[in-house]
Every structure is written in C-alpha cells, then in structure tokens.
mmCIF file of C-alpha atoms in Angstrom:
data_model
loop_
_atom_site.group_PDB
_atom_site.id
_atom_site.type_symbol
_atom_site.label_atom_id
_atom_site.label_comp_id
_atom_site.label_asym_id
_atom_site.label_seq_id
_atom_site.Cartn_x
_atom_site.Cartn_y
_atom_site.Cartn_z
ATOM 1 C CA MET A 5 0.000 0.000 0.000
ATOM 2 C CA THR A 6 2.660 2.545 1.015
ATOM 3 C CA GLN A 7 5.263 3.893 -1.354
ATOM 4 C CA PRO A 8 8.342 4.125 0.892
ATOM 5 C CA THR A 9 10.794 4.996 -1.888
ATOM 6 C CA ASP A 10 9.001 8.259 -2.699
ATOM 7 C CA ILE A 11 8.613 9.133 0.964
ATOM 8 C CA ARG A 12 12.258 8.474 1.815
ATOM 9 C CA ARG A 13 13.293 10.600 -1.171
ATOM 10 C CA ALA A 14 11.233 13.488 0.190
ATOM 11 C CA LEU A 15 12.549 13.039 3.719
ATOM 12 C CA THR A 16 16.217 12.860 2.727
ATOM 13 C CA GLY A 17 16.254 15.066 -0.385
ATOM 14 C CA LEU A 18 15.356 18.623 -1.263
ATOM 15 C CA GLU A 19 11.674 18.203 -2.013
ATOM 16 C CA PRO A 20 9.143 19.127 0.692
ATOM 17 C CA VAL A 21 7.399 16.392 2.652
ATOM 18 C CA ARG A 22 3.727 16.783 1.699
ATOM 19 C CA VAL A 23 1.216 16.174 4.484
ATOM 20 C CA LEU A 24 -2.569 16.426 4.222
ATOM 21 C CA ASP A 25 -4.597 17.257 7.340
ATOM 22 C CA ALA A 26 -8.202 16.336 6.518
ATOM 23 C CA PHE A 27 -11.006 17.733 8.714
ATOM 24 C CA SER A 28 -8.250 20.062 9.886
ATOM 25 C CA CYS A 29 -10.112 22.593 12.068
ATOM 26 C CA ILE A 30 -7.530 25.206 13.189
ATOM 27 C CA GLY A 31 -4.637 22.810 12.683
ATOM 28 C CA GLY A 32 -3.779 21.274 16.029
ATOM 29 C CA ALA A 33 -2.755 18.110 14.174
ATOM 30 C CA THR A 34 -1.006 20.194 11.528
ATOM 31 C CA GLU A 35 1.250 21.853 14.084
ATOM 32 C CA GLY A 36 2.275 18.489 15.487
ATOM 33 C CA TYR A 37 3.315 17.219 12.063
ATOM 34 C CA ARG A 38 5.212 20.442 11.389
ATOM 35 C CA ARG A 39 7.244 19.790 14.529
ATOM 36 C CA ALA A 40 7.769 16.105 13.728
ATOM 37 C CA PHE A 41 8.691 16.385 10.036
ATOM 38 C CA GLY A 42 10.835 19.486 10.289
ATOM 39 C CA PRO A 43 11.329 22.676 8.267
ATOM 40 C CA ARG A 44 10.784 21.114 4.834
ATOM 41 C CA VAL A 45 7.272 19.882 5.565
ATOM 42 C CA HIS A 46 4.353 21.437 3.683
ATOM 43 C CA VAL A 47 0.963 20.809 5.297
ATOM 44 C CA THR A 48 -2.341 21.349 3.509
ATOM 45 C CA GLY A 49 -5.515 21.537 5.568
ATOM 46 C CA VAL A 50 -9.008 20.843 4.301
ATOM 47 C CA ASP A 51 -12.216 21.478 6.210
ATOM 48 C CA ILE A 52 -15.871 21.990 5.312
ATOM 49 C CA GLN A 53 -15.844 25.249 7.294
ATOM 50 C CA ALA A 54 -13.662 28.299 6.856
ATOM 51 C CA GLN A 55 -10.718 28.221 9.267
ATOM 52 C CA PRO A 56 -9.115 31.670 9.393
ATOM 53 C CA ASP A 57 -6.822 30.527 12.217
ATOM 54 C CA TYR A 58 -5.542 27.468 10.334
ATOM 55 C CA ARG A 59 -1.913 26.774 11.244
ATOM 56 C CA GLY A 60 -0.529 25.156 8.083
ATOM 57 C CA ASP A 61 0.897 26.197 4.724
ATOM 58 C CA ALA A 62 -2.213 25.918 2.531
ATOM 59 C CA PHE A 63 -5.926 25.550 3.183
ATOM 60 C CA HIS A 64 -8.834 24.293 1.075
ATOM 61 C CA GLN A 65 -12.424 24.781 2.186
ATOM 62 C CA GLY A 66 -14.547 21.882 1.032
ATOM 63 C CA ASP A 67 -15.567 18.289 1.610
ATOM 64 C CA ALA A 68 -12.590 16.463 3.142
ATOM 65 C CA ILE A 69 -13.529 13.031 1.806
ATOM 66 C CA GLU A 70 -13.935 14.335 -1.731
ATOM 67 C CA TYR A 71 -10.599 16.106 -1.422
ATOM 68 C CA ILE A 72 -8.894 12.899 -0.289
ATOM 69 C CA ARG A 73 -10.417 11.033 -3.236
ATOM 70 C CA ALA A 74 -9.264 13.651 -5.727
ATOM 71 C CA HIS A 75 -5.886 14.662 -4.285
ATOM 72 C CA GLY A 76 -4.844 12.261 -1.536
ATOM 73 C CA HIS A 77 -2.401 10.424 -3.808
ATOM 74 C CA GLU A 78 -0.428 13.663 -4.196
ATOM 75 C CA PHE A 79 0.671 13.603 -0.539
ATOM 76 C CA ASP A 80 3.333 11.631 1.317
ATOM 77 C CA PHE A 81 1.271 11.208 4.482
ATOM 78 C CA ILE A 82 -2.387 11.829 5.349
ATOM 79 C CA HIS A 83 -4.025 12.597 8.670
ATOM 80 C CA ALA A 84 -7.822 12.519 9.035
ATOM 81 C CA SER A 85 -10.004 13.452 12.008
ATOM 82 C CA PRO A 86 -13.635 12.866 10.952
ATOM 83 C CA PRO A 87 -16.235 14.627 13.152
ATOM 84 C CA CYS A 88 -16.611 12.802 16.450
ATOM 85 C CA GLN A 89 -20.065 14.049 17.522
ATOM 86 C CA GLY A 90 -21.790 10.963 16.143
ATOM 87 C CA GLU A 91 -19.116 8.514 17.255
ATOM 88 C CA GLY A 92 -18.862 8.697 21.043
ATOM 89 C CA ALA A 93 -20.610 6.281 23.365
ATOM 90 C CA PRO A 94 -23.064 8.890 24.778
ATOM 91 C CA THR A 95 -24.360 9.813 21.322
ATOM 92 C CA LYS A 96 -24.868 6.192 20.340
ATOM 93 C CA GLY A 97 -26.051 5.080 23.787
ATOM 94 C CA THR A 98 -27.468 7.209 26.574
ATOM 95 C CA ASN A 99 -28.354 10.177 24.351
ATOM 96 C CA ALA A 100 -29.540 8.229 21.304
ATOM 97 C CA ALA A 101 -33.240 8.298 22.169
ATOM 98 C CA ARG A 102 -33.191 11.995 23.038
ATOM 99 C CA ASN A 103 -31.426 12.887 19.798
ATOM 100 C CA ALA A 104 -33.913 10.828 17.796
ATOM 101 C CA ALA A 105 -36.856 12.523 19.511
ATOM 102 C CA ILE A 106 -35.705 15.991 18.472
ATOM 103 C CA GLY A 107 -34.528 14.910 15.025
ATOM 104 C CA ARG A 108 -30.847 15.537 15.730
ATOM 105 C CA THR A 109 -28.490 13.506 13.573
ATOM 106 C CA TYR A 110 -24.730 13.435 13.188
ATOM 107 C CA PRO A 111 -22.691 12.309 10.189
ATOM 108 C CA ARG A 112 -20.989 8.913 10.407
ATOM 109 C CA LEU A 113 -17.926 9.493 8.253
ATOM 110 C CA ILE A 114 -15.330 7.014 9.466
ATOM 111 C CA ALA A 115 -16.123 4.236 6.972
ATOM 112 C CA PRO A 116 -16.170 6.480 3.876
ATOM 113 C CA THR A 117 -13.069 8.299 5.096
ATOM 114 C CA ARG A 118 -11.242 4.987 5.500
ATOM 115 C CA ALA A 119 -12.259 3.896 2.003
ATOM 116 C CA ALA A 120 -10.988 7.167 0.548
ATOM 117 C CA LEU A 121 -7.712 6.925 2.477
ATOM 118 C CA GLU A 122 -7.067 3.338 1.455
ATOM 119 C CA ALA A 123 -7.697 4.179 -2.208
ATOM 120 C CA THR A 124 -4.848 6.725 -2.198
ATOM 121 C CA GLY A 125 -2.175 4.088 -1.623
ATOM 122 C CA ARG A 126 -0.545 6.444 0.881
ATOM 123 C CA PRO A 127 0.236 5.888 4.560
ATOM 124 C CA TYR A 128 -2.329 7.493 6.803
ATOM 125 C CA VAL A 129 -3.600 7.895 10.327
ATOM 126 C CA MET A 130 -7.261 8.369 11.249
ATOM 127 C CA GLU A 131 -8.132 9.742 14.687
ATOM 128 C CA ASN A 132 -11.287 9.642 16.759
ATOM 129 C CA VAL A 133 -12.811 9.141 20.204
ATOM 130 C CA ALA A 134 -13.503 6.085 22.338
ATOM 131 C CA GLY A 135 -16.602 4.293 21.081
ATOM 132 C CA SER A 136 -15.897 5.192 17.466
ATOM 133 C CA GLU A 137 -15.282 2.756 14.634
ATOM 134 C CA VAL A 138 -11.633 3.636 14.126
ATOM 135 C CA ARG A 139 -9.284 0.721 14.672
ATOM 136 C CA LYS A 140 -7.633 1.181 18.051
ATOM 137 C CA ASP A 141 -4.006 0.809 16.971
ATOM 138 C CA ILE A 142 -2.711 3.626 19.195
ATOM 139 C CA ARG A 143 -4.243 5.374 22.200
ATOM 140 C CA LEU A 144 -2.827 8.695 23.342
ATOM 141 C CA CYS A 145 -3.614 10.723 26.440
ATOM 142 C CA GLY A 146 -2.549 14.185 27.542
ATOM 143 C CA GLU A 147 -0.841 12.765 30.627
ATOM 144 C CA GLN A 148 1.704 11.084 28.335
ATOM 145 C CA PHE A 149 2.901 14.562 27.360
ATOM 146 C CA GLY A 150 2.506 16.350 30.675
ATOM 147 C CA LEU A 151 -0.550 18.271 29.476
ATOM 148 C CA ALA A 152 -3.310 19.614 31.699
ATOM 149 C CA VAL A 153 -5.960 17.879 29.615
ATOM 150 C CA LEU A 154 -6.610 14.121 29.401
ATOM 151 C CA MET A 155 -8.486 13.883 26.077
ATOM 152 C CA HIS A 156 -8.042 10.199 25.212
ATOM 153 C CA ARG A 157 -7.887 9.702 21.452
ATOM 154 C CA TYR A 158 -7.470 6.635 19.270
ATOM 155 C CA PHE A 159 -5.472 6.404 16.060
ATOM 156 C CA GLU A 160 -5.911 3.930 13.225
ATOM 157 C CA LEU A 161 -2.663 3.421 11.312
ATOM 158 C CA GLY A 162 -2.990 2.719 7.607
ATOM 159 C CA GLY A 163 -0.082 1.123 5.764
ATOM 160 C CA TRP A 164 2.270 1.178 8.753
ATOM 161 C CA THR A 165 2.409 -0.067 12.315
ATOM 162 C CA PHE A 166 3.883 1.015 15.631
ATOM 163 C CA PRO A 167 3.714 -0.362 19.189
ATOM 164 C CA GLN A 168 1.225 1.083 21.650
ATOM 165 C CA PRO A 169 3.039 3.296 24.189
ATOM 166 C CA ALA A 170 2.480 2.815 27.888
ATOM 167 C CA HIS A 171 -0.469 4.695 29.338
ATOM 168 C CA PRO A 172 0.653 6.488 32.517
ATOM 169 C CA ARG A 173 -1.421 6.658 35.652
ATOM 170 C CA HIS A 174 -3.521 9.807 35.880
ATOM 171 C CA ARG A 175 -2.441 12.234 38.600
ATOM 172 C CA GLY A 176 -5.940 13.097 39.765
ATOM 173 C CA ARG A 177 -9.337 14.289 38.600
ATOM 174 C CA VAL A 178 -10.580 16.662 35.944
ATOM 175 C CA ARG A 179 -11.562 19.937 37.577
ATOM 176 C CA GLY A 180 -15.261 20.800 37.668
ATOM 177 C CA TRP A 181 -18.727 19.829 38.836
ATOM 178 C CA ARG A 182 -19.769 16.166 38.785
ATOM 179 C CA HIS A 183 -23.204 15.102 40.079
ATOM 180 C CA GLY A 184 -23.563 18.195 42.230
ATOM 181 C CA GLU A 185 -20.072 18.009 43.720
ATOM 182 C CA TYR A 186 -17.141 20.213 42.726
ATOM 183 C CA HIS A 187 -13.752 18.569 42.298
ATOM 184 C CA GLU A 188 -10.305 20.084 42.012
ATOM 185 C CA GLY A 189 -7.672 18.383 39.912
ATOM 186 C CA PRO A 190 -4.635 18.812 37.698
ATOM 187 C CA TYR A 191 -6.672 18.560 34.477
ATOM 188 C CA VAL A 192 -9.202 20.927 32.921
ATOM 189 C CA ALA A 193 -12.329 20.033 30.966
ATOM 190 C CA ALA A 194 -11.666 21.421 27.486
ATOM 191 C CA TYR A 195 -15.249 20.999 26.294
ATOM 192 C CA GLY A 196 -18.521 22.834 26.817
ATOM 193 C CA LYS A 197 -18.994 25.885 29.010
ATOM 194 C CA GLY A 198 -19.758 26.488 32.676
ATOM 195 C CA GLY A 199 -19.499 24.037 35.552
ATOM 196 C CA GLY A 200 -15.821 24.747 36.065
ATOM 197 C CA LYS A 201 -14.903 23.958 32.462
ATOM 198 C CA ALA A 202 -11.798 25.501 30.973
ATOM 199 C CA THR A 203 -11.617 29.077 29.761
ATOM 200 C CA VAL A 204 -10.069 30.033 26.438
ATOM 201 C CA GLU A 205 -6.714 30.773 28.068
ATOM 202 C CA GLU A 206 -6.802 27.542 30.041
ATOM 203 C CA ILE A 207 -7.482 25.499 26.912
ATOM 204 C CA ARG A 208 -4.688 27.258 25.031
ATOM 205 C CA GLU A 209 -2.233 26.452 27.815
ATOM 206 C CA ALA A 210 -3.528 22.921 28.438
ATOM 207 C CA LYS A 211 -3.357 21.875 24.787
ATOM 208 C CA GLY A 212 -0.301 23.869 23.785
ATOM 209 C CA ILE A 213 -2.154 25.930 21.161
ATOM 210 C CA ASP A 214 -1.148 29.591 21.074
ATOM 211 C CA TRP A 215 -2.383 30.747 17.660
ATOM 212 C CA SER A 216 -6.153 30.920 18.196
ATOM 213 C CA THR A 217 -8.619 32.355 20.700
ATOM 214 C CA ASP A 218 -11.727 30.744 19.152
ATOM 215 C CA HIS A 219 -13.322 28.845 22.044
ATOM 216 C CA LEU A 220 -15.206 26.316 19.925
ATOM 217 C CA ARG A 221 -12.263 25.600 17.632
ATOM 218 C CA LEU A 222 -9.905 25.272 20.572
ATOM 219 C CA ARG A 223 -12.223 22.701 22.124
ATOM 220 C CA GLU A 224 -12.274 20.707 18.874
ATOM 221 C CA ALA A 225 -8.542 20.843 18.143
ATOM 222 C CA LEU A 226 -6.093 18.048 18.871
ATOM 223 C CA PRO A 227 -3.130 18.953 21.076
ATOM 224 C CA PRO A 228 -0.121 19.208 18.732
ATOM 225 C CA ALA A 229 1.855 16.911 21.057
ATOM 226 C CA TYR A 230 -0.296 13.986 19.912
ATOM 227 C CA THR A 231 0.525 14.267 16.221
ATOM 228 C CA GLN A 232 4.115 15.237 16.917
ATOM 229 C CA TRP A 233 4.384 11.824 18.556
ATOM 230 C CA ILE A 234 2.503 10.125 15.691
ATOM 231 C CA GLY A 235 4.671 11.817 13.066
ATOM 232 C CA ALA A 236 7.891 10.921 14.855
ATOM 233 C CA ALA A 237 6.709 7.324 15.214
ATOM 234 C CA PHE A 238 5.984 7.155 11.480
ATOM 235 C CA LEU A 239 9.432 8.531 10.656
ATOM 236 C CA THR A 240 11.141 5.819 12.669
ATOM 237 C CA THR A 241 9.422 3.148 10.561
ATOM 238 C CA LEU A 242 10.916 4.617 7.374
ATOM 239 C CA THR A 243 14.105 6.455 8.197
ATOM 240 C CA PRO A 244 15.847 5.126 11.298
ATOM 241 C CA ALA A 245 19.097 6.590 10.011
ATOM 242 C CA LEU A 246 17.700 10.094 10.551
ATOM 243 C CA GLY A 247 17.728 9.490 14.288
ATOM 244 C CA VAL A 248 14.170 10.702 14.846
ATOM 245 C CA ALA A 249 12.792 9.323 18.109
ATOM 246 C CA ALA A 250 9.106 8.789 18.848
#
C-alpha cells in the first residue's frame, strides 16, 4: 500500500514532505506534524468550514472526503479526524433516544473516510474518540505529554504499524462539577462551558495551542503533542538513520 521509496526521497532530499490534514479545524494536528517532520514539511488543511486561524501552509475549504479522493495520492502522508459528535458512546447510547426525539443527527464518516484513504495508496492515520469505529491501533492521552488535559484519542494506522506506548497513571481528577459536587484536579475540561470547564486561556495552555482564541475551535482541536508523537513514530518506521525518536 505505502510507497516508501518516494517518501524516503522526500525526507532525505530537497523536495518538501507533503502532508494532508483532513477535517483540519484550526490545525492542532497540523502543528504536530510540522514539529515532527521538520522545516521542509508542507501541510495542507481541508475542512468543510472556513478556518481563518488554520496553522498550516495551505488551506482548502470543502468536503474532506472528496478532497482525499481527488488529491490524496499527491501527498506523502495523510491525517484525518472525521467529526466525532456521532461517534462517542453517549451519542450512540445514553443520548440516542433523546437525539432521535428531536430529530438531531450526526454524520458517520469514518467508513467512507477509510475507504478514501485506502484508495490513495498512501500511509495514513485516522483519529477519533472512544466508542468510534476507528481501529484502536494507538491510544494517546494528555498525561503522556505532561498536558493539563486528558483527552483520550485513538489512532488507526494505515499502511504502517507502531507499538502502543504505555499509558501512565492519571495524577488526579478533571476539575469541575460532577453530580452536584465540585472537584479540584490537575486537568481541565476542554469541552462545553460552565461548571468549572476551561476558559479560552486555560485550553490554550492545556493543549499547547497559542495561535487561536476561538473557544469552539480550541475545544475541537487536537493537542499538537499527539501528532508530533505520531509523526515521529511514522518517521522511525521509514528512516531510522535520521535518528528521529518517537
């Protein structure tokens, strides 16, 4: 599936390493790959919504799956983060009846995204939440990177493999109200509003994102540390001589 010769040529030569960040939001994943792949990386983001704070080198507003189908083969590595609102356990379980009653539906894009990614013949990673249909090849948590947000995320690796890193013990609770009781803790809740959830500045600091003040987009964005780790792990599978450590 992968084409390692072309990728190694880009990594060791003068041509830029081309990365696609699909469903990019403001580019939390993009920033991680920029750090992992170095100064010659060129990251293109694509998102259905305008993203004036996007972090990468180029941005295309449009359907991410259609963009992957049309242009995915032009990139050396592809990251995809399909919307997670319809994938988590609460949406499919405890909240399913309520959502149905009010006619609320969420797109289920993991399967078509996977099909589009596989058709490119390029190595990829697809990220989503617990309860989603992504293959659980890698699980990452903010505690692994010393972040003040837990935010467990799962990564499906396409065309390459890497061992699951150890999951460290959490240092305490997430700060905020739970069942009428307020808890202090070393982590903030980077979702929603009220109830002790994180402010814009707290989310920026907790996730390591300093280029946006958009509360909603900050809540949606991946911490760059996650994809910096993913990108470094991918590099070690192709170019151990470069000395890049995951």
